[in-house]
Amino acid sequence: MTILYKSDAARGAEWARLHRERAPDIPFRVWPDAGDPKEVRYVIAWTVTPDFLAQYPNLEVLFCTGAGIDSLGLGALPPSLPVVRMIEPGLVEGMVEFVTMAVLSIHRDAYAYARQQAAGQWKALPVKTAAQTRVGVLGAGVLGRAVLGRLAAFGFPCAAWSRTRPAIDGVEGYGGEGELDAFLARTDVLVCLLPLTPDTRGFLARRALAALPRGASVVNVGRGGHLVAPDLLELLDSGHLAEAVIDVTDPEPLPAGHAFWSHPRVHLTPHIASETQIPTAVDALIANVRRHRAGEPLPGLVDRSRGY
Ligand code: NDP
Ligand code: OXD
C-alpha cells in the first residue's frame, strides 16, 4: 500500500522526508518513481489527468495538495473516486494573515498613502476605527470562518454569506441568493473565499460588485475564475469601487500587458495568499490515510454533486 505524491519535485522531497520520519509504516513515493503501480492506493497531487490516474488500478483516494480542488478537473475523474481537499492549520493561518493584511491596508488607507507618496503628496486622510469598516466574507468554510474570527477580534463588523446561512458567533450570517443583496449592501470590504465551481465562476461580476456601497473594496483570494476583470476595472474607474486586492487571476500567471499590472487601484500578488505548509500537511495526510484504512469518515471529502 503506497502513497504517491505528484506535484512540485522539490516540495515532494520534503514531503517524503517528513512522511518517512512520521509514518515509516506507510510507503511514500514521489512521482515518477511510483514503484509497482498496483501498490498505489493513494495519490496526492495538485493536477492530474484521467490517463495518469488510469495507471493505478487499485487507487482508493485522490488527495489534493491544496484546499481548492478545481485544478484537479473533477468532471473528468471517475465519479466513484473519493477526492479529498487539504485541511491543515498552516494553510489556514497563512490565509488569515493575508486577508488581515489586505483588510487592514484598505481600512487604514495604506494603498491611498502609497499613491500619495508616489505623487509627493503629504495629506492626512480621516482615521477611521474598525467599527466603521464592515467586512463581508463570501464563503464560510474552513478558511472563511478562520478569517472572520480574526477580523471580528479587531472590531470590524463582520458578515458571512454562503450557500446555507452560516451561524458564527459575532458574525452576521446570510445564506443563498435571496440574502445576497442585503449582505452586499452592508459590506465595505468584500473578501472572496468561495471555491471555484460551475455555480461560483464569474460570481464577482457587475451584478454583485455594483451592489456593494460606493467606495467599497474587493479582496479576491478565491480563484481568478470568480472575477470578471472588465467589470471590476469599469467599477474601479468609475469610482464605485476603491481598491482591489487580487491574489488569483485567470489565467495564471497573469499575461504581460493585462490591465491589472498597471492599474493604480489593483494590488496584485502571484497566488501566495496562503500555501500548504508541508510540516503540518504531512500530519493531515497521514491522519486521513489512517482514517481511511480504519473505514472512518475523511475530513475534507469533496461532495461530487456540489463540486467542493
Ligand atoms: P470550504 O469548502 O471549507 O468552504 C467553502 C464555502 O463556500 C462554504 O461555506 C460553502 O457554503 C461556500 N459555497 C460554495 N459554493 C457556494 C455557492 N454556490 N454559493 C454560496 N456559497 C457557496 O473551502 P475553504 O474555506 O477551505 O477554501 C475556500 C477556497 O479558498 C478554496 O476553494 C480555494 O479556491 C481558495 N484558496 C485560495 C488560496 C490562495 O492562496 N489564494 C489558498 C487556499 C485556498 P456551505 O457552507 O453552505 O457549504
Ligand atoms: C489552495 C491554494 O487551494 O493554494 O490550497 O490555492
Short mmCIF file of C-alpha atoms and ligand atoms in Angstrom, two decimals:
data_model
loop_
_atom_site.label_atom_id
_atom_site.label_comp_id
_atom_site.label_asym_id
_atom_site.label_seq_id
_atom_site.Cartn_x
_atom_site.Cartn_y
_atom_site.Cartn_z
CA MET A 1 0.00 0.00 0.00
CA THR A 2 1.72 3.18 -1.23
CA ILE A 3 1.02 6.92 -1.23
CA LEU A 4 2.21 8.55 -4.47
CA TYR A 5 2.99 12.28 -4.45
CA LYS A 6 2.79 14.02 -7.82
CA SER A 7 3.43 17.73 -7.71
CA ASP A 8 6.42 20.06 -7.35
CA ALA A 9 9.53 17.84 -7.12
CA ALA A 10 11.44 19.91 -4.53
CA ARG A 11 8.42 20.05 -2.25
CA GLY A 12 7.91 16.32 -2.88
CA ALA A 13 11.36 15.57 -1.45
CA GLU A 14 10.42 17.44 1.74
CA TRP A 15 7.05 15.65 1.94
CA ALA A 16 8.85 12.31 1.57
CA ARG A 17 11.46 13.14 4.23
CA LEU A 18 8.89 14.17 6.84
CA HIS A 19 6.47 11.39 5.94
CA ARG A 20 9.16 8.72 6.39
CA GLU A 21 10.04 10.17 9.80
CA ARG A 22 6.44 10.29 11.00
CA ALA A 23 4.81 7.27 9.32
CA PRO A 24 7.55 4.79 8.41
CA ASP A 25 4.89 2.06 8.17
CA ILE A 26 3.18 3.72 5.16
CA PRO A 27 5.32 3.72 1.99
CA PHE A 28 5.51 7.15 0.34
CA ARG A 29 6.92 7.71 -3.16
CA VAL A 30 7.45 10.77 -5.29
CA TRP A 31 6.38 10.55 -8.94
CA PRO A 32 7.81 9.48 -11.40
CA ASP A 33 9.36 6.92 -9.00
CA ALA A 34 5.96 5.26 -8.49
CA GLY A 35 7.18 1.71 -7.90
CA ASP A 36 4.65 -1.07 -8.58
CA PRO A 37 1.52 0.69 -9.94
CA LYS A 38 -0.69 -1.95 -8.32
CA GLU A 39 0.57 -0.88 -4.88
CA VAL A 40 -0.53 2.77 -5.31
CA ARG A 41 -3.66 3.21 -3.18
CA TYR A 42 -3.42 6.97 -2.60
CA VAL A 43 -2.33 9.80 -4.87
CA ILE A 44 -1.71 13.34 -3.63
CA ALA A 45 -1.48 15.93 -6.41
CA TRP A 46 -2.40 19.47 -7.48
CA THR A 47 -3.30 18.48 -11.04
CA VAL A 48 -3.98 15.09 -12.60
CA THR A 49 -5.25 13.72 -15.90
CA PRO A 50 -7.56 10.71 -16.24
CA ASP A 51 -4.74 8.94 -18.15
CA PHE A 52 -2.35 9.45 -15.27
CA LEU A 53 -4.83 8.02 -12.76
CA ALA A 54 -5.67 5.08 -15.03
CA GLN A 55 -2.12 3.76 -14.48
CA TYR A 56 -3.05 2.92 -10.88
CA PRO A 57 -5.75 0.24 -10.96
CA ASN A 58 -6.05 -0.01 -7.16
CA LEU A 59 -6.28 3.73 -6.42
CA GLU A 60 -8.61 4.30 -3.48
CA VAL A 61 -8.46 8.06 -2.75
CA LEU A 62 -7.19 11.14 -4.57
CA PHE A 63 -5.92 13.83 -2.20
CA CYS A 64 -5.35 17.40 -3.30
CA THR A 65 -2.24 19.26 -2.10
CA GLY A 66 -4.41 22.39 -1.83
CA ALA A 67 -7.68 23.50 -0.25
CA GLY A 68 -9.26 24.27 -3.63
CA ILE A 69 -9.69 21.22 -5.84
CA ASP A 70 -10.69 22.98 -9.09
CA SER A 71 -7.24 22.26 -10.59
CA LEU A 72 -7.94 18.51 -10.43
CA GLY A 73 -10.64 18.76 -13.12
CA LEU A 74 -13.32 16.98 -11.10
CA GLY A 75 -15.64 16.46 -14.09
CA ALA A 76 -13.14 14.19 -15.87
CA LEU A 77 -12.37 11.97 -12.86
CA PRO A 78 -14.07 8.61 -12.23
CA PRO A 79 -17.30 9.50 -10.37
CA SER A 80 -16.70 6.85 -7.71
CA LEU A 81 -13.17 8.04 -6.82
CA PRO A 82 -13.18 9.87 -3.45
CA VAL A 83 -11.45 13.25 -3.69
CA VAL A 84 -10.20 14.95 -0.52
CA ARG A 85 -9.10 18.58 -0.24
CA MET A 86 -6.36 19.84 2.06
CA ILE A 87 -7.35 20.99 5.53
CA GLU A 88 -4.31 21.82 7.63
CA PRO A 89 -3.56 24.59 10.12
CA GLY A 90 -0.59 26.13 8.28
CA LEU A 91 -2.67 26.84 5.19
CA VAL A 92 -5.42 28.35 7.32
CA GLU A 93 -3.02 30.61 9.22
CA GLY A 94 -1.43 31.92 6.01
CA MET A 95 -4.84 32.91 4.68
CA VAL A 96 -5.81 34.58 7.95
CA GLU A 97 -2.61 36.64 7.84
CA PHE A 98 -3.01 37.64 4.19
CA VAL A 99 -6.66 38.68 4.43
CA THR A 100 -5.99 40.54 7.68
CA MET A 101 -3.16 42.41 5.94
CA ALA A 102 -5.40 43.29 2.99
CA VAL A 103 -8.35 44.40 5.11
CA LEU A 104 -6.17 46.49 7.44
CA SER A 105 -4.36 48.03 4.44
CA ILE A 106 -7.68 49.08 2.90
CA HIS A 107 -9.14 50.21 6.22
CA ARG A 108 -6.07 52.29 7.17
CA ASP A 109 -5.64 53.69 3.62
CA ALA A 110 -2.21 52.09 3.05
CA TYR A 111 -2.84 51.92 -0.72
CA ALA A 112 -4.03 55.53 -0.86
CA TYR A 113 -0.90 56.65 1.05
CA ALA A 114 1.35 54.67 -1.34
CA ARG A 115 -0.24 56.57 -4.25
CA GLN A 116 0.17 59.87 -2.37
CA GLN A 117 3.83 59.10 -1.64
CA ALA A 118 4.47 58.35 -5.32
CA ALA A 119 2.90 61.74 -6.12
CA GLY A 120 4.94 63.53 -3.43
CA GLN A 121 1.74 64.42 -1.59
CA TRP A 122 1.60 64.91 2.23
CA LYS A 123 -2.09 64.77 3.08
CA ALA A 124 -3.81 63.22 6.07
CA LEU A 125 -6.97 61.21 5.42
CA PRO A 126 -9.56 60.74 8.19
CA VAL A 127 -8.52 57.99 10.62
CA LYS A 128 -11.38 55.50 10.96
CA THR A 129 -11.93 52.94 13.69
CA ALA A 130 -12.55 49.29 12.84
CA ALA A 131 -16.21 49.75 13.75
CA GLN A 132 -16.58 51.97 10.65
CA THR A 133 -15.43 49.34 8.12
CA ARG A 134 -17.86 46.49 7.54
CA VAL A 135 -16.24 43.31 6.25
CA GLY A 136 -18.18 40.67 4.33
CA VAL A 137 -16.75 37.25 3.50
CA LEU A 138 -18.12 35.15 0.62
CA GLY A 139 -17.79 31.53 1.71
CA ALA A 140 -17.96 30.46 5.34
CA GLY A 141 -15.91 27.31 5.12
CA VAL A 142 -12.67 26.37 6.85
CA LEU A 143 -10.82 29.47 5.59
CA GLY A 144 -13.71 31.95 5.70
CA ARG A 145 -14.52 31.12 9.31
CA ALA A 146 -10.89 31.43 10.43
CA VAL A 147 -10.54 34.80 8.69
CA LEU A 148 -13.79 36.06 10.22
CA GLY A 149 -12.68 35.03 13.70
CA ARG A 150 -9.53 37.14 13.45
CA LEU A 151 -11.17 40.16 11.80
CA ALA A 152 -14.02 40.23 14.31
CA ALA A 153 -11.39 40.44 17.07
CA PHE A 154 -10.16 43.74 15.58
CA GLY A 155 -13.68 45.12 15.97
CA PHE A 156 -14.68 45.05 12.28
CA PRO A 157 -18.43 44.42 11.93
CA CYS A 158 -18.29 41.07 10.12
CA ALA A 159 -20.75 39.15 7.98
CA ALA A 160 -20.53 35.91 6.02
CA TRP A 161 -22.51 34.69 3.03
CA SER A 162 -22.62 31.10 1.88
CA ARG A 163 -24.94 28.61 0.21
CA THR A 164 -26.53 27.83 3.56
CA ARG A 165 -26.80 30.65 6.14
CA PRO A 166 -23.79 30.27 8.47
CA ALA A 167 -24.13 30.52 12.26
CA ILE A 168 -20.88 32.01 13.61
CA ASP A 169 -20.60 33.81 16.95
CA GLY A 170 -20.27 37.57 16.48
CA VAL A 171 -20.78 37.38 12.70
CA GLU A 172 -23.96 38.23 10.76
CA GLY A 173 -24.93 35.22 8.65
CA TYR A 174 -26.52 35.42 5.20
CA GLY A 175 -27.46 32.42 3.06
CA GLY A 176 -28.31 31.84 -0.57
CA GLU A 177 -29.33 34.06 -3.46
CA GLY A 178 -32.27 35.54 -1.51
CA GLU A 179 -29.99 37.11 1.12
CA LEU A 180 -27.17 38.14 -1.20
CA ASP A 181 -28.24 41.74 -1.85
CA ALA A 182 -28.66 42.50 1.85
CA PHE A 183 -25.20 41.05 2.51
CA LEU A 184 -23.58 43.08 -0.27
CA ALA A 185 -25.36 46.31 0.70
CA ARG A 186 -23.80 46.19 4.20
CA THR A 187 -20.27 45.33 3.04
CA ASP A 188 -17.41 47.86 2.71
CA VAL A 189 -14.68 45.25 2.15
CA LEU A 190 -15.74 42.12 0.27
CA VAL A 191 -13.47 39.09 0.65
CA CYS A 192 -14.00 36.17 -1.74
CA LEU A 193 -13.20 32.78 -0.22
CA LEU A 194 -15.53 30.69 -2.35
CA PRO A 195 -14.38 27.51 -4.08
CA LEU A 196 -14.42 27.69 -7.89
CA THR A 197 -17.36 25.61 -9.15
CA PRO A 198 -19.74 25.98 -12.09
CA ASP A 199 -22.07 27.88 -9.72
CA THR A 200 -19.45 30.36 -8.48
CA ARG A 201 -17.49 31.00 -11.72
CA GLY A 202 -17.90 34.66 -12.65
CA PHE A 203 -19.57 35.47 -9.32
CA LEU A 204 -17.59 38.70 -8.88
CA ALA A 205 -19.21 40.39 -11.87
CA ARG A 206 -21.06 43.68 -12.27
CA ARG A 207 -24.22 42.32 -10.63
CA ALA A 208 -22.50 41.61 -7.30
CA LEU A 209 -19.85 44.34 -7.41
CA ALA A 210 -22.30 47.12 -8.25
CA ALA A 211 -24.48 46.05 -5.30
CA LEU A 212 -21.68 46.99 -2.88
CA PRO A 213 -21.88 50.51 -1.39
CA ARG A 214 -19.98 53.24 -3.28
CA GLY A 215 -16.36 53.29 -2.11
CA ALA A 216 -16.26 49.58 -1.23
CA SER A 217 -13.19 47.42 -1.91
CA VAL A 218 -12.69 43.82 -3.01
CA VAL A 219 -10.19 41.18 -1.92
CA ASN A 220 -10.14 38.14 -4.21
CA VAL A 221 -8.28 35.23 -2.66
CA GLY A 222 -10.63 32.56 -4.06
CA ARG A 223 -9.79 31.88 -7.69
CA GLY A 224 -9.22 34.07 -10.74
CA GLY A 225 -12.27 32.47 -12.37
CA HIS A 226 -14.53 34.11 -9.79
CA LEU A 227 -13.75 37.58 -11.10
CA VAL A 228 -14.91 39.24 -14.32
CA ALA A 229 -11.94 41.57 -14.89
CA PRO A 230 -13.59 44.11 -17.25
CA ASP A 231 -16.47 44.62 -14.79
CA LEU A 232 -14.07 45.19 -11.91
CA LEU A 233 -11.97 47.65 -13.92
CA GLU A 234 -15.02 49.63 -15.01
CA LEU A 235 -16.27 49.92 -11.43
CA LEU A 236 -12.81 50.97 -10.19
CA ASP A 237 -12.52 53.58 -12.95
CA SER A 238 -15.99 54.97 -12.27
CA GLY A 239 -15.10 55.39 -8.59
CA HIS A 240 -17.76 52.92 -7.43
CA LEU A 241 -15.02 50.66 -6.07
CA ALA A 242 -11.96 51.98 -4.23
CA GLU A 243 -9.33 49.18 -4.17
CA ALA A 244 -8.99 45.63 -5.44
CA VAL A 245 -6.55 43.23 -3.83
CA ILE A 246 -6.10 40.44 -6.36
CA ASP A 247 -4.14 37.33 -5.38
CA VAL A 248 -5.56 34.98 -8.01
CA THR A 249 -6.05 35.56 -11.72
CA ASP A 250 -7.34 33.76 -14.79
CA PRO A 251 -5.06 32.67 -16.32
CA GLU A 252 -2.06 32.34 -14.01
CA PRO A 253 0.50 33.74 -14.46
CA LEU A 254 -1.26 36.96 -15.44
CA PRO A 255 -0.30 37.70 -19.07
CA ALA A 256 2.03 40.63 -19.80
CA GLY A 257 0.11 43.76 -20.74
CA HIS A 258 -3.00 42.86 -18.70
CA ALA A 259 -4.61 45.99 -17.22
CA PHE A 260 -4.17 44.64 -13.67
CA TRP A 261 -0.38 45.04 -13.90
CA SER A 262 -0.50 48.81 -14.03
CA HIS A 263 -3.86 49.85 -12.58
CA PRO A 264 -3.21 52.14 -9.59
CA ARG A 265 -6.07 50.64 -7.60
CA VAL A 266 -5.30 46.98 -8.29
CA HIS A 267 -2.89 45.39 -5.82
CA LEU A 268 -1.57 42.19 -7.27
CA THR A 269 0.15 39.17 -5.71
CA PRO A 270 1.02 35.90 -7.52
CA HIS A 271 -1.33 33.44 -5.77
CA ILE A 272 0.52 33.50 -2.48
CA ALA A 273 -2.28 34.42 -0.06
CA SER A 274 -1.52 31.10 1.50
CA GLU A 275 0.33 27.89 0.79
CA THR A 276 0.08 24.37 2.15
CA GLN A 277 2.71 24.07 4.86
CA ILE A 278 4.44 20.74 4.45
CA PRO A 279 5.19 20.01 8.15
CA THR A 280 1.52 20.30 9.13
CA ALA A 281 0.12 18.96 5.84
CA VAL A 282 2.11 15.72 6.20
CA ASP A 283 0.35 15.08 9.51
CA ALA A 284 -3.05 15.86 7.96
CA LEU A 285 -2.43 13.37 5.14
CA ILE A 286 -1.16 10.62 7.45
CA ALA A 287 -4.19 11.07 9.71
CA ASN A 288 -6.56 10.84 6.74
CA VAL A 289 -4.87 7.73 5.31
CA ARG A 290 -5.09 6.05 8.72
CA ARG A 291 -8.77 7.04 8.96
CA HIS A 292 -9.40 5.60 5.52
CA ARG A 293 -7.68 2.32 6.43
CA ALA A 294 -9.92 2.19 9.53
CA GLY A 295 -13.07 2.88 7.50
CA GLU A 296 -13.67 6.23 9.20
CA PRO A 297 -15.04 9.42 7.56
CA LEU A 298 -12.45 11.69 5.92
CA PRO A 299 -12.37 15.42 6.78
CA GLY A 300 -12.21 17.39 3.52
CA LEU A 301 -14.03 14.78 1.43
CA VAL A 302 -15.41 16.60 -1.61
CA ASP A 303 -19.12 16.31 -2.29
CA ARG A 304 -19.02 15.48 -6.01
CA SER A 305 -22.58 16.76 -6.55
CA ARG A 306 -21.72 20.24 -5.13
CA GLY A 307 -18.20 20.34 -6.60
CA TYR A 308 -16.46 21.38 -3.36
P1 NDP B 1 -14.68 25.17 2.12
O1 NDP B 1 -15.14 24.08 1.23
O2 NDP B 1 -14.36 24.85 3.55
O3 NDP B 1 -15.76 26.33 2.15
C1 NDP B 1 -16.44 26.75 1.01
C2 NDP B 1 -17.52 27.74 1.40
O4 NDP B 1 -18.07 28.29 0.20
C3 NDP B 1 -18.68 27.11 2.16
O5 NDP B 1 -19.11 27.98 3.17
C4 NDP B 1 -19.76 26.96 1.09
O6 NDP B 1 -21.10 27.04 1.54
C5 NDP B 1 -19.48 28.17 0.24
N1 NDP B 1 -20.02 27.98 -1.12
C6 NDP B 1 -19.69 27.05 -2.03
N2 NDP B 1 -20.43 27.18 -3.15
C7 NDP B 1 -21.25 28.23 -2.92
C8 NDP B 1 -22.26 28.85 -3.69
N3 NDP B 1 -22.58 28.44 -4.92
N4 NDP B 1 -22.92 29.90 -3.14
C9 NDP B 1 -22.63 30.31 -1.89
N5 NDP B 1 -21.67 29.76 -1.10
C10 NDP B 1 -21.00 28.73 -1.62
O7 NDP B 1 -13.41 25.83 1.41
P2 NDP B 1 -12.13 26.53 2.09
O8 NDP B 1 -12.60 27.57 3.03
O9 NDP B 1 -11.19 25.51 2.61
O10 NDP B 1 -11.43 27.18 0.79
C11 NDP B 1 -12.10 28.14 0.00
C12 NDP B 1 -11.31 28.45 -1.25
O11 NDP B 1 -10.18 29.28 -0.96
C13 NDP B 1 -10.66 27.29 -1.98
O12 NDP B 1 -11.60 26.53 -2.72
C14 NDP B 1 -9.66 27.99 -2.89
O13 NDP B 1 -10.28 28.36 -4.09
C15 NDP B 1 -9.31 29.25 -2.08
N6 NDP B 1 -7.91 29.22 -1.61
C16 NDP B 1 -7.05 30.17 -2.09
C17 NDP B 1 -5.74 30.20 -1.66
C18 NDP B 1 -4.82 31.28 -2.12
O14 NDP B 1 -3.63 31.22 -1.82
N7 NDP B 1 -5.31 32.28 -2.80
C19 NDP B 1 -5.22 29.20 -0.72
C20 NDP B 1 -6.21 28.26 -0.28
C21 NDP B 1 -7.50 28.26 -0.74
P3 NDP B 1 -21.76 26.00 2.58
O15 NDP B 1 -21.10 26.30 3.90
O16 NDP B 1 -23.19 26.36 2.57
O17 NDP B 1 -21.43 24.63 2.08
C1 OXD B 2 -5.11 26.15 -2.40
C2 OXD B 2 -4.27 27.19 -2.98
O1 OXD B 2 -6.24 25.94 -2.85
O2 OXD B 2 -3.08 27.26 -2.62
O3 OXD B 2 -4.66 25.50 -1.43
O4 OXD B 2 -4.77 27.99 -3.79
#
